[in-house]
CSV table of C-alpha atoms and ligand atoms in Angstrom, one decimal:
chain,number,residue,atom,x,y,z
A,1,MET,CA,-5.9,45.7,41.3
A,2,VAL,CA,-4.5,47.2,38.1
A,3,SER,CA,-0.9,47.5,39.1
A,4,ILE,CA,1.4,44.7,38.2
A,5,PRO,CA,4.0,43.3,40.6
A,6,ALA,CA,7.6,43.0,39.7
A,7,ASP,CA,8.4,40.5,36.9
A,8,THR,CA,10.2,37.5,38.3
A,9,SER,CA,9.7,35.2,35.4
A,10,ASP,CA,13.3,34.6,34.7
A,11,ASP,CA,13.9,33.6,38.3
A,12,ASP,CA,13.7,30.0,39.2
A,13,ARG,CA,13.5,30.5,43.0
A,14,THR,CA,10.2,29.2,44.2
A,15,ASP,CA,7.7,31.3,45.8
A,16,VAL,CA,5.2,28.5,46.5
A,17,LEU,CA,4.7,27.3,50.0
A,18,PRO,CA,4.3,23.5,50.3
A,19,PRO,CA,1.6,21.9,52.4
A,20,GLY,CA,2.8,21.5,56.0
A,21,TYR,CA,4.7,24.8,55.8
A,22,ARG,CA,4.4,26.6,59.2
A,23,LEU,CA,3.6,30.2,59.6
A,24,GLY,CA,3.5,31.1,63.3
A,25,ARG,CA,0.8,28.9,64.8
A,26,TRP,CA,-0.6,28.0,61.4
A,27,GLU,CA,0.3,25.5,58.8
A,28,VAL,CA,-0.4,25.6,55.1
A,29,THR,CA,-2.7,22.9,53.7
A,30,GLY,CA,-2.9,24.0,50.1
A,31,GLN,CA,-3.2,26.9,47.7
A,32,ILE,CA,-6.5,28.7,47.1
A,33,GLY,CA,-5.7,31.2,44.5
A,34,SER,CA,-3.8,34.4,43.7
A,35,GLY,CA,-4.6,38.0,42.8
A,36,GLY,CA,-2.5,40.9,41.6
A,37,TRP,CA,-0.5,41.2,44.8
A,38,ALA,CA,-1.2,38.2,46.9
A,39,THR,CA,-1.3,34.4,47.0
A,40,VAL,CA,-3.9,32.9,49.3
A,41,TYR,CA,-3.4,29.6,51.0
A,42,ALA,CA,-5.7,27.4,53.0
A,43,GLY,CA,-4.3,26.7,56.5
A,44,ARG,CA,-5.1,25.3,59.8
A,45,PRO,CA,-3.9,25.8,63.4
A,46,VAL,CA,-0.9,23.6,64.2
A,47,ASP,CA,-1.6,23.2,67.8
A,48,GLY,CA,-5.3,22.3,67.4
A,49,THR,CA,-6.4,25.7,68.8
A,50,ASP,CA,-9.7,26.7,67.4
A,51,ALA,CA,-9.5,29.4,64.7
A,52,GLY,CA,-13.0,30.5,65.6
A,53,GLU,CA,-15.9,29.3,63.6
A,54,GLY,CA,-14.0,26.4,62.2
A,55,GLU,CA,-10.5,25.0,62.0
A,56,GLU,CA,-9.7,26.3,58.5
A,57,VAL,CA,-8.2,29.7,57.8
A,58,ALA,CA,-7.0,31.5,54.7
A,59,LEU,CA,-3.4,32.7,54.7
A,60,LYS,CA,-3.0,35.7,52.4
A,61,ILE,CA,0.7,36.2,51.6
A,62,LEU,CA,1.7,39.6,50.3
A,63,PRO,CA,5.4,39.4,49.1
A,64,THR,CA,7.5,42.5,49.1
A,65,ALA,CA,10.9,41.0,48.0
A,66,GLY,CA,11.9,41.9,44.5
A,67,LEU,CA,9.6,44.9,44.3
A,68,GLY,CA,10.8,48.4,43.8
A,69,PRO,CA,10.6,50.8,46.8
A,70,SER,CA,7.3,52.4,45.6
A,71,GLN,CA,5.6,49.0,44.9
A,72,ALA,CA,6.8,47.6,48.2
A,73,ARG,CA,5.3,50.7,49.9
A,74,LYS,CA,2.0,50.0,48.1
A,75,VAL,CA,2.0,46.4,49.3
A,76,ALA,CA,2.8,47.5,52.9
A,77,ASP,CA,0.0,50.2,52.6
A,78,THR,CA,-2.4,47.5,51.3
A,79,ALA,CA,-1.7,45.3,54.3
A,80,ARG,CA,-1.8,48.2,56.7
A,81,ARG,CA,-5.3,49.1,55.4
A,82,GLU,CA,-6.6,45.5,55.7
A,83,VAL,CA,-5.2,45.3,59.3
A,84,GLU,CA,-6.5,48.7,60.3
A,85,LEU,CA,-10.0,48.0,58.9
A,86,GLY,CA,-10.1,44.6,60.5
A,87,ARG,CA,-9.1,46.0,63.8
A,88,ARG,CA,-11.6,48.8,63.8
A,89,THR,CA,-14.7,47.5,62.1
A,90,GLY,CA,-15.6,43.9,62.8
A,91,HIS,CA,-18.9,42.8,61.5
A,92,PRO,CA,-20.5,39.4,60.5
A,93,ARG,CA,-20.5,40.5,56.9
A,94,LEU,CA,-16.8,41.4,56.7
A,95,ILE,CA,-14.2,38.7,56.5
A,96,ARG,CA,-12.6,38.3,59.9
A,97,LEU,CA,-8.9,39.0,60.2
A,98,LEU,CA,-7.4,36.8,62.9
A,99,GLU,CA,-3.9,38.1,62.9
A,100,SER,CA,-1.1,39.5,60.8
A,101,LEU,CA,2.5,38.1,60.7
A,102,VAL,CA,5.7,38.6,58.7
A,103,LEU,CA,7.1,35.6,56.9
A,104,SER,CA,10.8,35.4,57.8
A,105,ASP,CA,12.5,32.6,56.0
A,106,PRO,CA,15.8,32.9,54.0
A,107,ARG,CA,15.0,29.6,52.3
A,108,TYR,CA,12.3,31.4,50.4
A,109,PRO,CA,14.0,34.6,49.3
A,110,LEU,CA,11.0,35.7,47.2
A,111,LEU,CA,8.8,35.5,50.2
A,112,ASP,CA,11.2,36.5,52.9
A,113,GLY,CA,9.7,39.6,54.6
A,114,ALA,CA,6.2,39.0,53.1
A,115,ILE,CA,3.2,40.1,55.1
A,116,VAL,CA,0.8,37.4,56.0
A,117,LEU,CA,-2.8,38.1,56.8
A,118,VAL,CA,-4.6,35.2,58.6
A,119,MET,CA,-8.3,35.3,57.9
A,120,GLU,CA,-11.4,33.1,58.4
A,121,ARG,CA,-11.7,30.9,55.3
A,122,ALA,CA,-14.5,31.2,52.9
A,123,ALA,CA,-15.9,28.4,50.7
A,124,ASP,CA,-16.3,30.3,47.5
A,125,SER,CA,-16.3,33.7,45.9
A,126,LEU,CA,-19.3,35.4,44.3
A,127,ARG,CA,-17.4,35.2,41.0
A,128,THR,CA,-17.5,31.4,41.1
A,129,LEU,CA,-21.2,31.4,42.1
A,130,LEU,CA,-22.0,33.8,39.2
A,131,ALA,CA,-20.2,31.6,36.8
A,132,ALA,CA,-22.4,28.7,37.9
A,133,GLY,CA,-25.6,30.9,37.7
A,134,VAL,CA,-27.8,32.0,40.6
A,135,SER,CA,-31.5,32.0,41.0
A,136,GLU,CA,-33.3,35.2,41.9
A,137,ASP,CA,-33.8,34.1,45.5
A,138,GLU,CA,-30.2,33.3,45.8
A,139,ALA,CA,-29.2,36.6,44.3
A,140,ALA,CA,-31.5,38.3,46.8
A,141,GLY,CA,-29.8,36.5,49.7
A,142,LEU,CA,-26.4,37.4,48.3
A,143,PHE,CA,-27.2,41.1,47.7
A,144,THR,CA,-28.8,41.4,51.1
A,145,GLY,CA,-25.5,40.2,52.7
A,146,ILE,CA,-23.4,42.5,50.5
A,147,CYS,CA,-25.6,45.5,51.4
A,148,GLU,CA,-25.4,44.6,55.1
A,149,GLY,CA,-21.6,44.6,54.9
A,150,LEU,CA,-21.5,47.8,52.8
A,151,ALA,CA,-24.0,49.6,55.1
A,152,HIS,CA,-21.7,48.7,58.1
A,153,LEU,CA,-18.6,49.8,56.3
A,154,HIS,CA,-20.1,53.1,55.2
A,155,ARG,CA,-21.6,53.8,58.6
A,156,SER,CA,-18.2,53.1,60.1
A,157,GLY,CA,-16.7,55.7,57.8
A,158,TRP,CA,-15.0,53.5,55.2
A,159,VAL,CA,-15.3,53.0,51.5
A,160,HIS,CA,-14.4,49.5,50.2
A,161,GLY,CA,-12.9,50.8,47.0
A,162,ASP,CA,-12.5,47.5,45.2
A,163,LEU,CA,-15.9,45.9,45.4
A,164,LYS,CA,-16.3,43.1,42.8
A,165,PRO,CA,-17.4,39.5,42.7
A,166,ASP,CA,-13.9,38.2,43.5
A,167,ASN,CA,-14.0,40.2,46.8
A,168,VAL,CA,-17.4,39.0,47.9
A,169,LEU,CA,-16.7,35.7,49.6
A,170,VAL,CA,-19.4,33.1,50.5
A,171,MET,CA,-19.0,30.9,53.5
A,172,ALA,CA,-20.0,27.2,53.7
A,173,ASP,CA,-23.4,28.2,55.2
A,174,GLY,CA,-24.1,30.5,52.3
A,175,SER,CA,-23.6,33.7,54.2
A,176,VAL,CA,-21.6,36.6,52.6
A,177,ARG,CA,-18.4,38.3,53.7
A,178,LEU,CA,-16.9,41.3,52.0
A,179,SER,CA,-13.1,40.9,51.7
A,180,ASP,CA,-9.9,42.4,50.4
A,181,PHE,CA,-9.7,45.8,52.0
A,182,GLY,CA,-6.4,46.6,50.4
A,183,LEU,CA,-7.9,49.7,48.8
A,184,ALA,CA,-10.4,50.6,51.6
A,185,THR,CA,-10.3,54.3,52.4
A,186,GLU,CA,-11.3,56.0,55.6
A,187,LEU,CA,-13.7,59.0,55.0
A,188,THR,CA,-12.0,62.2,56.2
A,189,GLY,CA,-13.7,65.2,54.5
A,190,THR,CA,-15.2,67.9,56.7
A,191,HIS,CA,-18.5,66.0,56.9
A,192,GLY,CA,-16.9,62.6,56.5
A,193,THR,CA,-18.1,62.4,52.9
A,194,HIS,CA,-15.0,61.4,51.1
A,195,GLY,CA,-11.5,60.1,51.4
A,196,TYR,CA,-8.4,59.7,49.3
A,197,ALA,CA,-7.2,56.4,47.8
A,198,PRO,CA,-4.3,55.3,45.7
A,199,PRO,CA,-5.2,55.5,41.9
A,200,MET,CA,-5.9,51.8,41.7
A,201,GLY,CA,-8.9,49.7,41.4
A,202,THR,CA,-10.5,47.2,39.0
A,203,LEU,CA,-11.5,49.0,35.7
A,204,ASP,CA,-14.8,47.2,35.2
A,205,TYR,CA,-16.1,48.4,38.6
A,206,LEU,CA,-14.8,52.0,38.6
A,207,PRO,CA,-17.5,54.7,38.6
A,208,PRO,CA,-17.5,57.3,35.8
A,209,GLU,CA,-16.0,60.1,38.1
A,210,ARG,CA,-13.0,58.0,38.8
A,211,TRP,CA,-11.9,57.9,35.2
A,212,LYS,CA,-11.2,61.6,35.2
A,213,ALA,CA,-10.5,62.2,38.9
A,214,PRO,CA,-7.4,64.4,39.4
A,215,LEU,CA,-4.6,62.7,41.3
A,216,GLY,CA,-3.7,64.9,44.2
A,217,GLU,CA,-1.0,64.7,46.9
A,218,HIS,CA,-3.1,62.1,48.9
A,219,GLY,CA,-4.4,60.1,45.9
A,220,VAL,CA,-7.8,60.3,44.2
A,221,LYS,CA,-11.0,61.3,45.8
A,222,VAL,CA,-13.4,58.4,46.6
A,223,ARG,CA,-16.9,58.4,48.1
A,224,PRO,CA,-19.2,55.6,49.3
A,225,SER,CA,-21.1,56.1,46.1
A,226,ALA,CA,-18.2,54.4,44.3
A,227,ASP,CA,-19.1,51.2,46.1
A,228,ILE,CA,-22.8,51.7,45.1
A,229,TRP,CA,-21.7,51.9,41.4
A,230,ALA,CA,-19.8,48.6,41.8
A,231,LEU,CA,-22.8,47.1,43.4
A,232,GLY,CA,-24.9,48.1,40.4
A,233,ILE,CA,-22.4,46.4,38.1
A,234,MET,CA,-22.5,43.2,40.2
A,235,ILE,CA,-26.3,43.2,40.2
A,236,HIS,CA,-26.2,43.3,36.4
A,237,GLU,CA,-23.6,40.6,36.2
A,238,ALA,CA,-25.7,38.4,38.6
A,239,PHE,CA,-28.7,38.4,36.3
A,240,ALA,CA,-27.0,38.7,32.9
A,241,HIS,CA,-24.7,35.6,33.2
A,242,GLY,CA,-21.7,37.7,34.2
A,243,ALA,CA,-22.1,40.3,31.4
A,244,ALA,CA,-21.1,43.9,32.2
A,245,PRO,CA,-23.8,46.5,31.5
A,246,PHE,CA,-21.5,48.5,29.3
A,247,PRO,CA,-20.4,47.4,25.8
A,248,GLY,CA,-16.8,46.7,24.8
A,249,ALA,CA,-14.4,43.9,24.3
A,250,THR,CA,-11.9,45.1,26.9
A,251,PRO,CA,-12.1,46.8,30.3
A,252,ALA,CA,-10.7,50.0,28.7
A,253,ALA,CA,-13.4,50.0,26.0
A,254,ARG,CA,-16.1,49.4,28.5
A,255,GLY,CA,-14.6,52.3,30.5
A,256,ALA,CA,-15.0,54.5,27.5
A,257,ALA,CA,-18.6,53.4,27.2
A,258,VAL,CA,-19.1,54.3,30.9
A,259,GLN,CA,-17.8,57.8,30.2
A,260,GLU,CA,-20.1,58.2,27.1
A,261,TYR,CA,-23.0,57.2,29.3
A,262,ALA,CA,-22.0,59.6,32.1
A,263,GLU,CA,-21.6,62.5,29.7
A,264,GLY,CA,-25.1,61.8,28.4
A,265,ARG,CA,-24.0,60.6,24.9
A,266,ALA,CA,-25.3,57.1,25.4
A,267,PRO,CA,-28.2,55.7,27.4
A,268,LEU,CA,-27.9,53.0,30.0
A,269,ARG,CA,-28.7,49.8,28.3
A,270,LEU,CA,-29.3,47.1,30.9
A,271,SER,CA,-29.8,43.5,29.8
A,272,GLY,CA,-33.5,42.4,29.4
A,273,GLU,CA,-32.6,39.5,31.6
A,274,LEU,CA,-32.8,41.6,34.8
A,275,PRO,CA,-36.1,41.2,36.6
A,276,PRO,CA,-37.9,44.6,36.9
A,277,PHE,CA,-37.1,45.1,40.6
A,278,TRP,CA,-33.4,44.4,40.1
A,279,ARG,CA,-33.4,46.5,36.9
A,280,GLU,CA,-34.6,49.5,38.8
A,281,LEU,CA,-32.1,48.8,41.6
A,282,ALA,CA,-29.2,48.5,39.2
A,283,ALA,CA,-30.2,51.6,37.3
A,284,ASP,CA,-30.3,53.6,40.6
A,285,CYS,CA,-26.8,52.2,41.6
A,286,LEU,CA,-25.6,53.2,38.1
A,287,ALA,CA,-26.8,56.8,38.3
A,288,PRO,CA,-24.2,58.7,36.2
A,289,THR,CA,-23.0,61.2,38.8
A,290,HIS,CA,-22.0,60.6,42.4
A,291,ALA,CA,-24.4,63.2,43.5
A,292,GLU,CA,-27.4,61.3,41.9
A,293,ARG,CA,-26.0,58.0,43.2
A,294,GLY,CA,-25.7,59.6,46.7
A,295,ALA,CA,-29.5,59.3,47.0
A,296,HIS,CA,-29.1,55.5,47.1
A,297,THR,CA,-27.2,54.4,50.2
A,298,ALA,CA,-26.4,50.8,51.1
A,299,GLU,CA,-28.9,51.1,53.8
A,300,SER,CA,-31.7,52.3,51.6
A,301,LEU,CA,-30.9,49.6,49.0
A,302,LEU,CA,-31.0,47.0,51.7
A,303,ALA,CA,-34.4,48.2,52.9
A,304,ARG,CA,-35.6,48.0,49.3
A,305,ILE,CA,-34.3,44.4,48.8
A,306,ASN,CA,-35.9,43.4,52.1
A,307,GLY,CA,-39.2,44.9,51.1
A,308,ARG,CA,-39.1,43.8,47.4
A,309,PRO,CA,-42.5,42.6,46.1
A,310,ASP,CA,-40.9,39.6,44.3
A,311,GLY,CA,-39.6,38.6,47.8
A,312,THR,CA,-43.1,37.8,48.9
A,313,ALA,CA,-43.9,36.4,45.5
A,314,SER,CA,-41.0,34.1,45.4
A,315,ALA,CA,-41.5,33.0,49.0
A,316,ALA,CA,-45.1,32.3,48.1
A,317,GLY,CA,-43.9,30.6,44.9
A,318,ALA,CA,-41.6,28.4,47.0
A,319,ALA,CA,-44.5,27.7,49.3
A,320,ILE,CA,-46.7,26.7,46.5
A,321,ARG,CA,-44.1,24.4,45.0
A,322,ARG,CA,-43.6,22.9,48.4
A,323,ARG,CA,-47.3,22.3,48.8
A,324,ARG,CA,-47.4,20.6,45.5
A,325,TRP,CA,-44.6,18.4,46.6
A,326,LEU,CA,-46.4,17.6,49.8
A,327,VAL,CA,-49.6,16.6,48.0
A,328,ARG,CA,-47.7,14.5,45.5
A,329,SER,CA,-45.6,12.6,48.0
A,330,THR,CA,-48.1,12.6,50.9
A,331,VAL,CA,-45.2,13.2,53.2
A,332,LEU,CA,-46.1,16.2,55.3
A,333,ALA,CA,-42.5,17.2,55.4
A,334,ALA,CA,-40.9,17.5,58.7
A,335,ALA,CA,-37.4,17.3,57.2
A,336,GLY,CA,-38.6,18.9,54.0
A,337,CYS,CA,-39.8,21.8,56.0
A,338,GLY,CA,-36.3,22.0,57.6
A,339,ALA,CA,-34.7,22.3,54.2
A,340,ALA,CA,-37.3,24.6,52.7
A,341,ALA,CA,-37.2,26.8,55.8
A,342,ALA,CA,-33.5,27.1,55.5
A,343,ILE,CA,-34.0,28.6,52.1
A,344,TRP,CA,-36.7,30.8,53.5
A,345,SER,CA,-34.5,32.1,56.3
A,346,TYR,CA,-31.7,32.6,53.7
A,347,ALA,CA,-33.8,34.9,51.6
A,348,LEU,CA,-35.3,36.8,54.4
A,349,PRO,CA,-33.9,40.0,55.9
A,350,GLY,CA,-32.0,39.4,59.1
A,351,ASN,CA,-30.7,36.2,57.7
A,352,ALA,CA,-31.8,33.9,60.5
A,353,HIS,CA,-29.3,31.2,59.9
A,354,ASP,CA,-26.4,33.5,60.4
A,355,HIS,CA,-27.5,34.6,63.8
A,356,PRO,CA,-29.9,31.9,64.6
A,357,ALA,CA,-32.2,32.6,67.4
A,358,ALA,CA,-31.7,29.0,68.3
A,359,VAL,CA,-33.4,27.6,71.3
A,360,GLY,CA,-30.5,25.3,72.1
A,361,SER,CA,-30.0,23.6,75.3
A,362,THR,CA,-29.8,26.8,77.2
A,363,GLY,CA,-33.4,27.7,76.4
A,364,SER,CA,-35.1,28.6,79.7
A,365,ALA,CA,-37.1,25.7,81.0
A,366,SER,CA,-38.2,27.6,84.0
A,367,GLN,CA,-42.0,27.3,84.5
A,368,SER,CA,-42.3,24.9,81.6
A,369,ALA,CA,-44.0,21.6,82.2
A,370,GLY,CA,-41.1,19.6,80.8
A,371,SER,CA,-38.5,19.5,78.0
A,372,ILE,CA,-37.9,17.5,74.8
A,373,ARG,CA,-34.8,16.9,72.8
A,374,VAL,CA,-35.0,17.5,69.0
A,375,PHE,CA,-34.4,14.5,66.9
A,376,ASN,CA,-33.4,14.7,63.2
A,377,ILE,CA,-34.1,11.6,61.3
A,378,GLU,CA,-31.3,12.5,58.8
A,379,GLN,CA,-28.3,10.6,60.1
A,380,SER,CA,-25.8,12.9,58.4
A,381,CYS,CA,-27.4,15.8,60.4
A,382,ARG,CA,-27.2,13.9,63.6
A,383,GLN,CA,-23.4,13.6,63.1
A,384,ARG,CA,-22.8,17.3,62.6
A,385,ASN,CA,-22.6,19.8,65.3
A,386,ASP,CA,-22.0,22.9,63.2
A,387,ARG,CA,-25.6,24.0,63.1
A,388,SER,CA,-25.6,24.0,59.4
A,389,PRO,CA,-28.7,25.6,57.9
A,390,GLN,CA,-29.3,22.4,55.8
A,391,CYS,CA,-29.7,20.5,59.0
A,392,SER,CA,-31.9,23.0,60.8
A,393,LEU,CA,-35.6,22.2,61.5
A,394,GLY,CA,-38.5,24.6,61.6
A,395,LEU,CA,-41.0,25.2,64.4
A,396,ALA,CA,-44.6,25.8,63.2
A,397,ILE,CA,-46.6,28.8,64.0
A,398,ASP,CA,-49.9,27.0,63.7
A,399,PRO,CA,-50.1,23.2,64.2
A,400,LEU,CA,-53.4,23.0,62.4
A,401,GLN,CA,-52.1,24.4,59.1
A,402,PRO,CA,-49.8,22.7,56.6
A,403,TYR,CA,-46.2,22.5,57.8
A,404,THR,CA,-44.8,24.6,55.0
A,405,ILE,CA,-42.3,27.5,54.8
A,406,ASP,CA,-44.9,30.2,55.3
A,407,ASN,CA,-45.9,28.5,58.6
A,408,VAL,CA,-42.6,28.4,60.5
A,409,VAL,CA,-41.0,30.9,62.9
A,410,PRO,CA,-37.5,32.4,62.3
A,411,THR,CA,-36.1,30.5,65.2
A,412,ARG,CA,-34.3,27.3,64.0
A,413,VAL,CA,-33.6,24.2,65.9
A,414,TRP,CA,-31.1,21.4,65.4
A,415,HIS,CA,-30.7,17.8,66.4
A,416,GLY,CA,-29.9,17.6,70.1
A,417,ASP,CA,-31.4,21.0,71.1
A,418,VAL,CA,-33.4,20.7,74.3
A,419,LEU,CA,-36.6,22.7,74.2
A,420,PRO,CA,-38.8,23.7,77.1
A,421,VAL,CA,-42.3,22.3,76.6
A,422,ASP,CA,-45.7,23.6,77.9
A,423,CYS,CA,-48.1,21.1,76.6
A,424,ARG,CA,-49.0,18.4,74.0
A,425,LEU,CA,-51.6,18.8,71.3
A,426,PRO,CA,-52.9,15.3,70.5
A,427,LYS,CA,-54.4,16.2,67.2
A,428,GLY,CA,-52.8,18.7,64.9
A,429,ILE,CA,-52.1,18.3,61.3
A,430,PRO,CA,-50.5,14.9,60.7
A,431,ILE,CA,-46.9,14.7,59.9
A,432,ILE,CA,-45.1,11.8,58.3
A,433,ASP,CA,-41.3,11.8,58.5
A,434,GLU,CA,-38.9,10.5,55.9
A,435,ALA,CA,-38.9,7.0,57.6
A,436,GLY,CA,-42.7,6.9,57.2
A,437,THR,CA,-43.5,7.5,60.9
A,438,GLU,CA,-46.7,9.4,61.2
A,439,SER,CA,-48.0,11.4,64.1
A,440,ALA,CA,-50.6,14.1,64.5
A,441,GLN,CA,-49.2,15.1,67.9
A,442,TRP,CA,-47.4,18.3,68.4
A,443,PHE,CA,-45.6,19.9,71.4
A,444,ARG,CA,-45.9,23.6,72.2
A,445,VAL,CA,-42.4,24.8,73.0
A,446,ARG,CA,-41.0,28.1,74.5
A,447,LEU,CA,-39.0,30.3,72.3
A,448,PRO,CA,-36.0,32.2,73.7
A,449,GLU,CA,-36.4,35.6,75.2
A,450,GLY,CA,-36.4,38.3,72.5
A,451,SER,CA,-38.1,36.2,69.9
A,452,ARG,CA,-41.1,37.8,68.2
A,453,ARG,CA,-43.4,35.0,69.5
A,454,THR,CA,-43.2,33.4,72.9
A,455,THR,CA,-44.1,29.9,71.7
A,456,ALA,CA,-44.1,27.7,68.6
A,457,TRP,CA,-44.9,24.0,67.7
A,458,LEU,CA,-42.6,21.0,67.2
A,459,PRO,CA,-44.2,17.9,65.5
A,460,ALA,CA,-43.9,14.8,67.7
A,461,VAL,CA,-42.1,13.0,64.9
A,462,ARG,CA,-39.2,15.4,65.5
A,463,THR,CA,-38.5,14.1,69.0
A,464,GLN,CA,-38.2,10.7,70.5
A,465,ASP,CA,-39.2,12.0,73.9
A,466,ARG,CA,-42.8,11.7,75.2
A,467,PRO,CA,-42.8,13.9,78.4
A,468,ALA,CA,-45.7,13.8,80.7
A,469,VAL,CA,-47.0,17.3,80.0
A,470,PRO,CA,-50.6,18.5,80.1
A,471,GLU,CA,-52.8,18.5,77.0
A,472,CYS,CA,-52.9,21.9,75.2
A,473,PRO,CA,-56.2,23.6,74.6
A,474,ARG,CA,-57.0,23.4,70.9
A,475,PRO,CA,-55.3,26.5,69.4
A,476,THR,CA,-57.5,29.0,67.6
A,477,PRO,CA,-56.8,28.7,63.9
A,478,LEU,CA,-54.7,31.6,62.6
A,479,ARG,CA,-56.0,31.6,59.1
B,501,ATP,N1,-10.6,34.4,53.3
B,501,ATP,C1,-10.6,33.7,52.1
B,501,ATP,N2,-11.1,32.5,52.1
B,501,ATP,C2,-11.1,31.8,50.9
B,501,ATP,N3,-10.6,32.3,49.7
B,501,ATP,C3,-10.1,33.5,49.7
B,501,ATP,C4,-10.0,34.3,50.9
B,501,ATP,N4,-9.4,35.5,50.6
B,501,ATP,C5,-9.1,35.5,49.3
B,501,ATP,N5,-9.5,34.3,48.8
B,501,ATP,C6,-9.3,33.9,47.4
B,501,ATP,O1,-8.0,33.9,47.0
B,501,ATP,C7,-7.8,34.5,45.7
B,501,ATP,C8,-6.9,35.7,45.8
B,501,ATP,O2,-7.2,36.6,46.8
B,501,ATP,P1,-7.3,38.2,46.6
B,501,ATP,O3,-8.1,38.5,45.4
B,501,ATP,O4,-7.7,38.8,47.9
B,501,ATP,O5,-5.8,38.7,46.3
B,501,ATP,P2,-5.4,40.1,45.8
B,501,ATP,O6,-4.0,40.0,45.3
B,501,ATP,O7,-5.7,41.1,46.8
B,501,ATP,O8,-6.4,40.3,44.6
B,501,ATP,P3,-6.7,41.6,43.7
B,501,ATP,O9,-5.8,41.5,42.6
B,501,ATP,O10,-8.1,41.6,43.4
B,501,ATP,O11,-6.3,42.8,44.6
B,501,ATP,C9,-9.2,34.8,45.2
B,501,ATP,O12,-9.6,33.7,44.4
B,501,ATP,C10,-10.1,34.8,46.4
B,501,ATP,O13,-11.4,34.4,46.2
């Protein structure tokens, strides 16, 4: 946010919470970072209650002490928006708000009365990832997640209003969560096309129309197309090593360049580093007027990312690289397929590892001839029970074809999953696991209801069970 909180530099009272500090049923474990209004701490439940998808939470502290009445009101409004949005629009691509509290502690006068938002904790922000550099496939996965979140927000009648890499969080499993809804605005116009937000935001991500928007009684007019503009800036940054698409040494200078462009006095000059597909996408997001940008919704952009030609090309490229590796090492990768397929599911629409159609131990074994338990030779994976994508294993579509990323179903399996088995194929493509165990046997397993296919194949090296099931008829080669 642009506004600056009250200056407390000549005040030696501490506003830092130490590890172990208790906030309701949570305790602080360390500091994560701070923004213009808030400091975010890592935390965990004191009583061992499960916070949800993991023990760790983020505690966002929004102090109000020492602020003038209008700034204090802004902070309260910010928190109210975050809580309101969290309450009304839950989605796997939006950071989950677990609860909100008020910090009441006279020992910390600067924090007494602060609003505390307890959220699921992310591992990173897109800002950090961009600084380290992302591949095109990684970018595709990230922007798929961002568009999914935005599409949901816009469908639910909200504009994010402060979309930027700092507010795109990435979880330990690589999935994306939009966060920081302090400037989110509910659409209220006659047709739900716009809303009114406080005149704040991050300069580098503001669309041209916001620079001259009149400030009315309820704030400035914002539309979903403002988020699409910010998305265009982020796409550019992702491929241009963090560089903004508009020239200038300061955000204000870049803002002036944005306006020159919007008024037709300068062309859009995107970096040559953007691959053609992303260049076109960024240019559409950065259409100069909100009316032109309106043609590109989060949903339509998501459909384009999912259907992008390079998606197929890069998946094929990965498959080719994988095949080369297979040939070189002669290991017909059971675990390798697991790792490669995790990347594959990451880059695909629907993001299989976020909502894995896992078979699990609840998979229906009715009418199956037996069952097998999945065994992962990687010891570190056997010790985990968080169904991490890195530890997931792929089931083959065709046991007569190389066990590569283009030959596995979206359903993932993990060590310990129990799969219903129909039959055993004594001679499919031979697989050698990482310990050198080789087998050409495969098991035909049932997939959960709702999967696109009803069955898939697990190589026998991926289980230690040898159930007495009938022999499968030789499958008809698919390719
Ligand atoms: N749920 C979370 N999990 C992990 N890190 C988080 C979480 N929420 C925020 N952070 C990190 O904490 C830091 C500050 O958070 P945030 O940007 O939301 O504060 P802010 O004051 O609202 O910022 P801004 O100035 O952009 O409005 C950032 O580095 C952000 O990546």
